[in-house]
């Protein structure tokens, strides 16, 4: 994990309603260079707005670099990519896949990061894809997610990671090495008083950095651990860390999906509920809309927001990026937001209520659990993970 860097300013952005206006404002203010990475870049109203802003930037002379995952961005390749290229935006596709996603390990290694850096001055880190905030399946409320607007010296690490991946994908796509440096440099002067660390997961030097950051924080917890996670299927180490924390008197609270968009994984996750509930862990399911957040607060000081779920896809396969913030004020804001979400849109599950679940639902959870475990094994990851 990268070391904590002092002197940063971090603003919490809840849902696309806060994120996209802030993002569009910075893109329209860009003077030199933009780097953008995303898993999904949808051809909808939001995607069209962001694409138009990127195109305007390129047309006025800004160097615009857009990197989109080849599976999550399949519609982007067909619809939006030609328009961006025509405007002079430089576009790369991470692992372009023409066939359906399979369980072959290399096909599952996706770009899942959601990052933007503008003029080496401001960055956005989080879990929000470029897609409309409202889903047709839950039209009354926006998809529940977070991003961060970041300024300060920690941008050095964010920009370096994005530039490194841009060069790597350029080599993979075109078989030539780029010695091109970013056009702007990060100013090292402090702009705030927050300590922050940028943490990534890849398949080389940073394979377990995000998971280890979580595990270290949970192991050191004394009062409370609150995790909101869209796709929750932790391995044995992570489950045991939560159970151990609860058994030593730490209040452990999980906010998970109630309205689900991946039924098999959701059912497999629910197979873990009896073990977690028996250990005293409090479980809340969010039903107001789709929960897409991947955030946590520990002891009212350590907090993280990013793209990484707590499941095999994120922790063992995908490229992910989180920001960890060590600050009581920021952690309090995120904790309050999660508390409001649980009060307004979630249902807490009790052990007796869970035991009263229909036999068919419990059987479906057990079968889904076995299927997901088998899929992990087929993909090449054994019991040690």
Coordinates of N, CA, C and O in Angstrom, one line a residue, residues 37-154:
X37 N -10.4 7.0 -16.8 CA -10.6 5.5 -16.8 C -11.9 5.2 -16.3 O -12.4 5.7 -15.3
X38 N -12.6 4.2 -17.0 CA -13.9 3.7 -16.4 C -14.1 2.3 -16.9 O -13.6 1.9 -18.0
X39 N -15.0 1.6 -16.2 CA -15.4 0.3 -16.6 C -16.5 0.4 -17.6 O -16.5 -0.3 -18.6
X40 N -17.6 1.2 -17.3 CA -18.7 1.4 -18.1 C -18.8 2.8 -18.6 O -18.6 3.8 -17.8
X41 N -18.9 3.1 -19.9 CA -19.1 4.4 -20.4 C -20.3 4.2 -21.3 O -20.2 3.9 -22.5
X42 N -21.5 4.4 -20.8 CA -22.8 4.1 -21.5 C -23.2 5.1 -22.5 O -23.0 6.3 -22.3
X43 N -23.8 4.7 -23.5 CA -24.4 5.6 -24.5 C -25.8 6.0 -24.1 O -26.8 5.5 -24.7
X44 N -25.9 6.8 -23.1 CA -27.2 7.3 -22.6 C -27.0 8.8 -22.4 O -26.0 9.4 -22.8
X45 N -28.0 9.4 -21.7 CA -27.9 10.9 -21.6 C -26.7 11.3 -20.8 O -26.0 12.3 -21.2
X46 N -26.3 10.6 -19.8 CA -25.1 11.0 -19.0 C -23.9 10.7 -19.8 O -22.9 11.6 -19.9
X47 N -23.8 9.6 -20.4 CA -22.6 9.3 -21.3 C -22.4 10.3 -22.4 O -21.3 10.7 -22.7
X48 N -23.5 10.7 -23.0 CA -23.5 11.7 -24.1 C -23.0 13.0 -23.6 O -22.2 13.7 -24.2
X49 N -23.4 13.4 -22.4 CA -22.9 14.7 -21.8 C -21.4 14.7 -21.5 O -20.7 15.6 -21.8
X50 N -21.0 13.6 -20.9 CA -19.5 13.5 -20.6 C -18.7 13.4 -21.9 O -17.7 14.1 -22.0
X51 N -19.2 12.6 -22.9 CA -18.5 12.5 -24.2 C -18.4 13.9 -24.9 O -17.4 14.3 -25.4
X52 N -19.5 14.6 -24.8 CA -19.5 15.9 -25.4 C -18.5 16.9 -24.8 O -17.8 17.6 -25.5
X53 N -18.4 16.8 -23.4 CA -17.5 17.7 -22.7 C -16.0 17.3 -23.1 O -15.2 18.2 -23.3
X54 N -15.8 16.0 -23.2 CA -14.4 15.5 -23.5 C -14.1 16.0 -25.0 O -13.0 16.4 -25.3
X55 N -15.1 15.9 -25.9 CA -14.9 16.3 -27.2 C -14.6 17.8 -27.3 O -13.7 18.2 -28.1
X56 N -15.3 18.6 -26.6 CA -15.1 20.1 -26.5 C -13.7 20.4 -26.1 O -13.0 21.2 -26.6
X57 N -13.2 19.6 -25.0 CA -11.9 19.8 -24.5 C -10.8 19.5 -25.6 O -9.9 20.3 -25.8
X58 N -11.0 18.4 -26.3 CA -10.0 18.1 -27.3 C -10.0 19.1 -28.4 O -8.9 19.5 -28.9
X59 N -11.2 19.6 -28.8 CA -11.3 20.6 -29.9 C -10.6 21.9 -29.6 O -10.2 22.6 -30.4
X60 N -10.5 22.2 -28.3 CA -9.8 23.5 -27.9 C -8.4 23.3 -27.6 O -7.7 24.2 -27.1
X61 N -7.9 22.0 -27.8 CA -6.4 21.8 -27.7 C -6.0 21.0 -26.5 O -4.8 20.8 -26.3
X62 N -6.9 20.6 -25.6 CA -6.5 19.8 -24.5 C -6.2 18.4 -24.9 O -6.9 17.8 -25.8
X63 N -5.2 17.8 -24.4 CA -4.9 16.4 -24.7 C -5.8 15.5 -23.8 O -5.6 15.5 -22.6
X64 N -6.7 14.8 -24.4 CA -7.7 14.0 -23.7 C -7.4 12.5 -23.9 O -7.4 12.0 -25.1
X65 N -7.2 11.8 -22.8 CA -6.9 10.4 -22.9 C -8.0 9.6 -22.2 O -8.2 9.8 -21.0
X66 N -8.7 8.7 -22.9 CA -9.8 8.0 -22.4 C -9.5 6.5 -22.5 O -9.2 6.0 -23.6
X67 N -9.6 5.8 -21.3 CA -9.3 4.3 -21.3 C -10.6 3.7 -20.7 O -11.0 3.9 -19.6
X68 N -11.2 2.8 -21.5 CA -12.4 2.1 -21.2 C -12.2 0.6 -21.3 O -11.6 0.1 -22.2
X69 N -12.8 -0.1 -20.3 CA -12.7 -1.6 -20.4 C -13.5 -2.1 -21.6 O -14.5 -1.7 -22.0
X70 N -12.9 -3.2 -22.2 CA -13.4 -3.8 -23.4 C -14.7 -4.5 -23.2 O -15.5 -4.7 -24.1
X71 N -15.0 -5.0 -22.0 CA -16.2 -5.7 -21.7 C -17.3 -4.8 -21.2 O -18.4 -4.7 -21.7
X72 N -17.0 -4.0 -20.1 CA -18.0 -3.1 -19.6 C -18.3 -2.0 -20.6 O -19.4 -1.4 -20.5
X73 N -17.4 -1.7 -21.5 CA -17.6 -0.6 -22.5 C -18.0 -1.1 -23.9 O -17.6 -0.4 -24.8
X74 N -18.6 -2.2 -24.0 CA -18.9 -2.7 -25.3 C -19.8 -1.7 -26.1 O -19.6 -1.5 -27.3
X75 N -20.8 -1.1 -25.5 CA -21.6 -0.2 -26.2 C -20.9 1.1 -26.5 O -21.1 1.8 -27.6
X76 N -19.9 1.5 -25.7 CA -19.1 2.6 -25.9 C -18.3 2.5 -27.2 O -18.2 3.4 -28.0
X77 N -17.7 1.3 -27.4 CA -16.9 1.1 -28.6 C -17.8 1.2 -29.9 O -17.3 1.8 -30.8
X78 N -19.0 0.8 -29.8 CA -19.9 0.9 -31.0 C -20.4 2.3 -31.2 O -20.5 2.8 -32.4
X79 N -20.8 3.0 -30.1 CA -21.5 4.2 -30.3 C -20.7 5.5 -30.0 O -20.7 6.4 -30.9
X80 N -20.1 5.6 -28.9 CA -19.5 6.9 -28.5 C -18.0 7.0 -29.0 O -17.6 8.1 -29.2
X81 N -17.3 5.9 -29.0 CA -15.9 6.0 -29.4 C -15.7 6.7 -30.7 O -14.8 7.5 -30.9
X82 N -16.4 6.3 -31.8 CA -16.2 7.0 -33.1 C -16.3 8.5 -33.0 O -15.6 9.3 -33.6
X83 N -17.3 9.0 -32.2 CA -17.5 10.5 -32.1 C -16.3 11.1 -31.4 O -15.9 12.2 -31.7
X84 N -15.8 10.4 -30.3 CA -14.7 11.0 -29.6 C -13.4 11.0 -30.4 O -12.7 12.0 -30.4
X85 N -13.2 10.0 -31.2 CA -12.0 9.9 -32.1 C -12.1 11.0 -33.1 O -11.1 11.7 -33.4
X86 N -13.3 11.3 -33.6 CA -13.5 12.4 -34.6 C -13.2 13.7 -34.0 O -12.7 14.6 -34.8
X87 N -13.4 13.9 -32.7 CA -13.1 15.2 -32.1 C -11.6 15.3 -31.7 O -11.2 16.4 -31.1
X88 N -10.9 14.2 -31.8 CA -9.5 14.3 -31.5 C -9.1 13.7 -30.1 O -8.0 13.8 -29.6
X89 N -10.1 13.1 -29.5 CA -9.8 12.4 -28.2 C -9.0 11.1 -28.5 O -9.3 10.4 -29.4
X90 N -8.1 10.9 -27.6 CA -7.3 9.6 -27.8 C -7.9 8.6 -26.9 O -8.1 8.7 -25.7
X91 N -8.3 7.5 -27.5 CA -9.1 6.4 -26.9 C -8.4 5.1 -26.9 O -7.9 4.7 -28.0
X92 N -8.3 4.4 -25.8 CA -7.7 3.1 -25.8 C -8.8 2.2 -25.1 O -9.5 2.6 -24.2
X93 N -8.8 0.9 -25.5 CA -9.7 -0.1 -25.0 C -8.9 -1.1 -24.2 O -7.9 -1.7 -24.8
X94 N -9.2 -1.4 -23.0 CA -8.5 -2.3 -22.2 C -9.1 -3.7 -22.4 O -10.3 -4.0 -22.1
X95 N -8.3 -4.6 -23.0 CA -8.7 -6.0 -23.3 C -10.0 -6.1 -24.1 O -11.0 -6.5 -23.6
X96 N -9.9 -5.6 -25.3 CA -11.1 -5.7 -26.1 C -11.6 -7.1 -26.3 O -10.8 -7.9 -26.7
X97 N -12.8 -7.4 -26.0 CA -13.3 -8.8 -26.1 C -14.5 -8.8 -27.1 O -15.5 -8.1 -27.0
X98 N -14.3 -9.6 -28.1 CA -15.4 -9.8 -29.1 C -16.3 -10.9 -28.8 O -17.4 -11.0 -29.3
X99 N -15.9 -11.8 -27.9 CA -16.8 -12.9 -27.5 C -17.3 -12.7 -26.1 O -16.9 -11.8 -25.4
X100 N -18.3 -13.4 -25.7 CA -18.9 -13.3 -24.4 C -17.9 -13.6 -23.3 O -17.0 -14.4 -23.5
X101 N -18.1 -12.9 -22.2 CA -17.2 -13.1 -21.0 C -17.3 -14.6 -20.6 O -18.4 -15.2 -20.5
X102 N -16.1 -15.2 -20.4 CA -16.1 -16.6 -20.0 C -15.4 -16.7 -18.6 O -15.0 -15.7 -18.0
X103 N -15.2 -17.9 -18.1 CA -14.5 -18.1 -16.9 C -13.0 -18.2 -17.1 O -12.2 -18.5 -16.1
X104 N -12.5 -18.0 -18.3 CA -11.0 -18.0 -18.5 C -10.4 -16.8 -17.8 O -10.9 -15.7 -17.9
X105 N -9.3 -17.0 -17.1 CA -8.9 -16.0 -16.1 C -8.5 -14.7 -16.8 O -8.9 -13.6 -16.3
X106 N -7.9 -14.8 -18.0 CA -7.5 -13.5 -18.6 C -8.7 -12.7 -19.1 O -8.7 -11.5 -19.1
X107 N -9.9 -13.4 -19.4 CA -11.0 -12.6 -19.7 C -11.7 -11.9 -18.5 O -12.4 -10.9 -18.7
X108 N -11.4 -12.5 -17.3 CA -12.0 -11.9 -16.1 C -11.2 -10.8 -15.6 O -11.6 -10.1 -14.6
X109 N -10.0 -10.6 -16.1 CA -9.1 -9.5 -15.6 C -9.5 -8.2 -16.3 O -9.0 -7.9 -17.4
X110 N -10.4 -7.5 -15.7 CA -11.0 -6.3 -16.3 C -10.4 -5.0 -15.7 O -9.8 -5.0 -14.6
X111 N -10.6 -3.9 -16.4 CA -10.3 -2.6 -15.8 C -11.6 -2.1 -15.1 O -12.6 -1.8 -15.8
X112 N -11.6 -2.1 -13.8 CA -12.8 -1.8 -13.0 C -12.6 -0.4 -12.3 O -13.5 0.0 -11.6
X113 N -11.5 0.3 -12.5 CA -11.2 1.5 -11.9 C -12.1 2.6 -12.5 O -12.4 2.6 -13.6
X114 N -12.4 3.6 -11.6 CA -13.1 4.8 -12.1 C -12.3 6.0 -11.6 O -12.4 6.4 -10.4
X115 N -11.5 6.5 -12.5 CA -10.6 7.6 -12.1 C -10.6 8.7 -13.2 O -10.7 8.4 -14.4
X116 N -10.4 9.9 -12.7 CA -10.2 11.0 -13.7 C -9.1 12.0 -13.0 O -9.2 12.2 -11.8
X117 N -8.2 12.4 -13.8 CA -7.3 13.5 -13.4 C -7.3 14.6 -14.5 O -7.2 14.3 -15.7
X118 N -7.5 15.8 -14.0 CA -7.6 17.0 -14.9 C -6.4 18.0 -14.6 O -6.3 18.4 -13.5
X119 N -5.6 18.2 -15.6 CA -4.5 19.1 -15.5 C -3.6 18.9 -14.3 O -2.9 19.8 -13.8
X120 N -3.5 17.6 -13.8 CA -2.7 17.3 -12.7 C -3.0 18.1 -11.5 O -2.2 18.3 -10.6
X121 N -4.2 18.7 -11.5 CA -4.7 19.6 -10.4 C -5.8 19.0 -9.6 O -5.8 19.3 -8.3
X122 N -6.7 18.3 -10.2 CA -7.8 17.7 -9.4 C -8.1 16.3 -10.0 O -7.9 16.0 -11.2
X123 N -8.5 15.4 -9.1 CA -8.8 14.0 -9.4 C -10.1 13.7 -8.9 O -10.6 14.2 -7.9
X124 N -10.7 12.6 -9.5 CA -11.9 12.0 -9.0 C -11.6 10.5 -8.9 O -11.1 9.9 -9.8
X125 N -12.0 10.0 -7.7 CA -11.8 8.6 -7.4 C -13.1 8.0 -6.8 O -13.7 8.7 -5.9
X126 N -13.5 6.9 -7.3 CA -14.7 6.3 -6.7 C -15.2 5.1 -7.4 O -14.5 4.4 -8.0
X127 N -16.6 4.9 -7.2 CA -17.2 3.7 -7.8 C -18.2 4.0 -8.9 O -18.9 3.0 -9.3
X128 N -18.3 5.2 -9.3 CA -19.4 5.6 -10.2 C -19.0 5.5 -11.6 O -18.0 6.1 -12.1
X129 N -19.6 4.6 -12.4 CA -19.4 4.5 -13.8 C -20.1 5.7 -14.5 O -20.9 6.5 -13.9
X130 N -19.7 5.8 -15.8 CA -20.4 6.9 -16.6 C -21.6 6.3 -17.2 O -21.6 5.7 -18.2
X131 N -22.7 6.5 -16.5 CA -24.0 5.9 -16.8 C -25.1 6.7 -16.1 O -24.8 7.3 -15.0
X132 N -26.3 6.7 -16.6 CA -27.4 7.5 -15.9 C -27.5 7.1 -14.5 O -27.4 5.9 -14.2
X133 N -27.8 8.1 -13.6 CA -27.9 7.8 -12.2 C -29.1 7.0 -11.8 O -29.1 6.3 -10.9
X134 N -30.2 7.1 -12.7 CA -31.4 6.4 -12.3 C -31.6 5.2 -13.2 O -31.4 5.2 -14.4
X135 N -31.9 4.1 -12.6 CA -32.1 2.8 -13.3 C -33.5 2.5 -13.5 O -34.4 2.8 -12.6
X136 N -33.9 2.0 -14.7 CA -35.4 1.7 -14.9 C -36.0 0.8 -13.9 O -37.2 0.9 -13.7
X137 N -35.2 -0.1 -13.3 CA -35.7 -1.0 -12.3 C -36.0 -0.3 -11.0 O -36.7 -0.9 -10.2
X138 N -35.4 0.9 -10.7 CA -35.7 1.6 -9.5 C -35.7 3.1 -9.8 O -34.9 3.9 -9.5
X139 N -36.8 3.5 -10.5 CA -36.8 4.9 -11.1 C -37.0 6.0 -10.1 O -36.8 7.2 -10.4
X140 N -37.4 5.7 -8.9 CA -37.8 6.7 -7.9 C -36.5 7.3 -7.2 O -36.6 8.4 -6.7
X141 N -35.4 6.5 -7.1 CA -34.3 7.0 -6.4 C -33.0 6.6 -7.2 O -33.0 5.6 -7.9
X142 N -32.0 7.5 -7.1 CA -30.7 7.2 -7.8 C -30.0 6.0 -7.3 O -30.1 5.6 -6.2
X143 N -29.2 5.4 -8.2 CA -28.3 4.4 -7.8 C -27.4 4.9 -6.7 O -26.8 6.0 -6.8
X144 N -27.2 4.2 -5.6 CA -26.5 4.7 -4.4 C -25.0 4.4 -4.5 O -24.6 3.2 -4.5
X145 N -24.2 5.4 -4.6 CA -22.8 5.2 -4.8 C -22.1 6.5 -4.4 O -22.7 7.5 -4.1
X146 N -20.7 6.4 -4.4 CA -19.9 7.6 -4.0 C -18.7 7.8 -4.9 O -18.2 6.8 -5.5
X147 N -18.3 9.0 -4.9 CA -17.0 9.4 -5.5 C -16.4 10.5 -4.7 O -17.0 11.0 -3.8
X148 N -15.1 10.7 -4.9 CA -14.4 11.8 -4.2 C -13.8 12.8 -5.2 O -13.3 12.4 -6.3
X149 N -13.8 14.0 -4.9 CA -13.1 15.0 -5.6 C -11.8 15.3 -4.7 O -11.9 15.6 -3.6
X150 N -10.6 15.1 -5.3 CA -9.4 15.1 -4.6 C -8.4 16.2 -5.1 O -8.2 16.3 -6.4
X151 N -7.8 17.0 -4.2 CA -6.8 17.9 -4.6 C -5.6 17.7 -3.6 O -5.8 17.3 -2.5
X152 N -4.4 17.9 -4.1 CA -3.3 17.9 -3.2 C -2.2 16.9 -3.6 O -2.3 16.3 -4.7
X153 N -1.2 16.7 -2.8 CA 0.0 15.9 -3.2 C -0.3 14.5 -3.5 O 0.5 13.9 -4.3
X154 N -1.4 13.9 -3.0 CA -1.7 12.5 -3.3 C -2.0 12.3 -4.8 O -1.9 11.2 -5.3

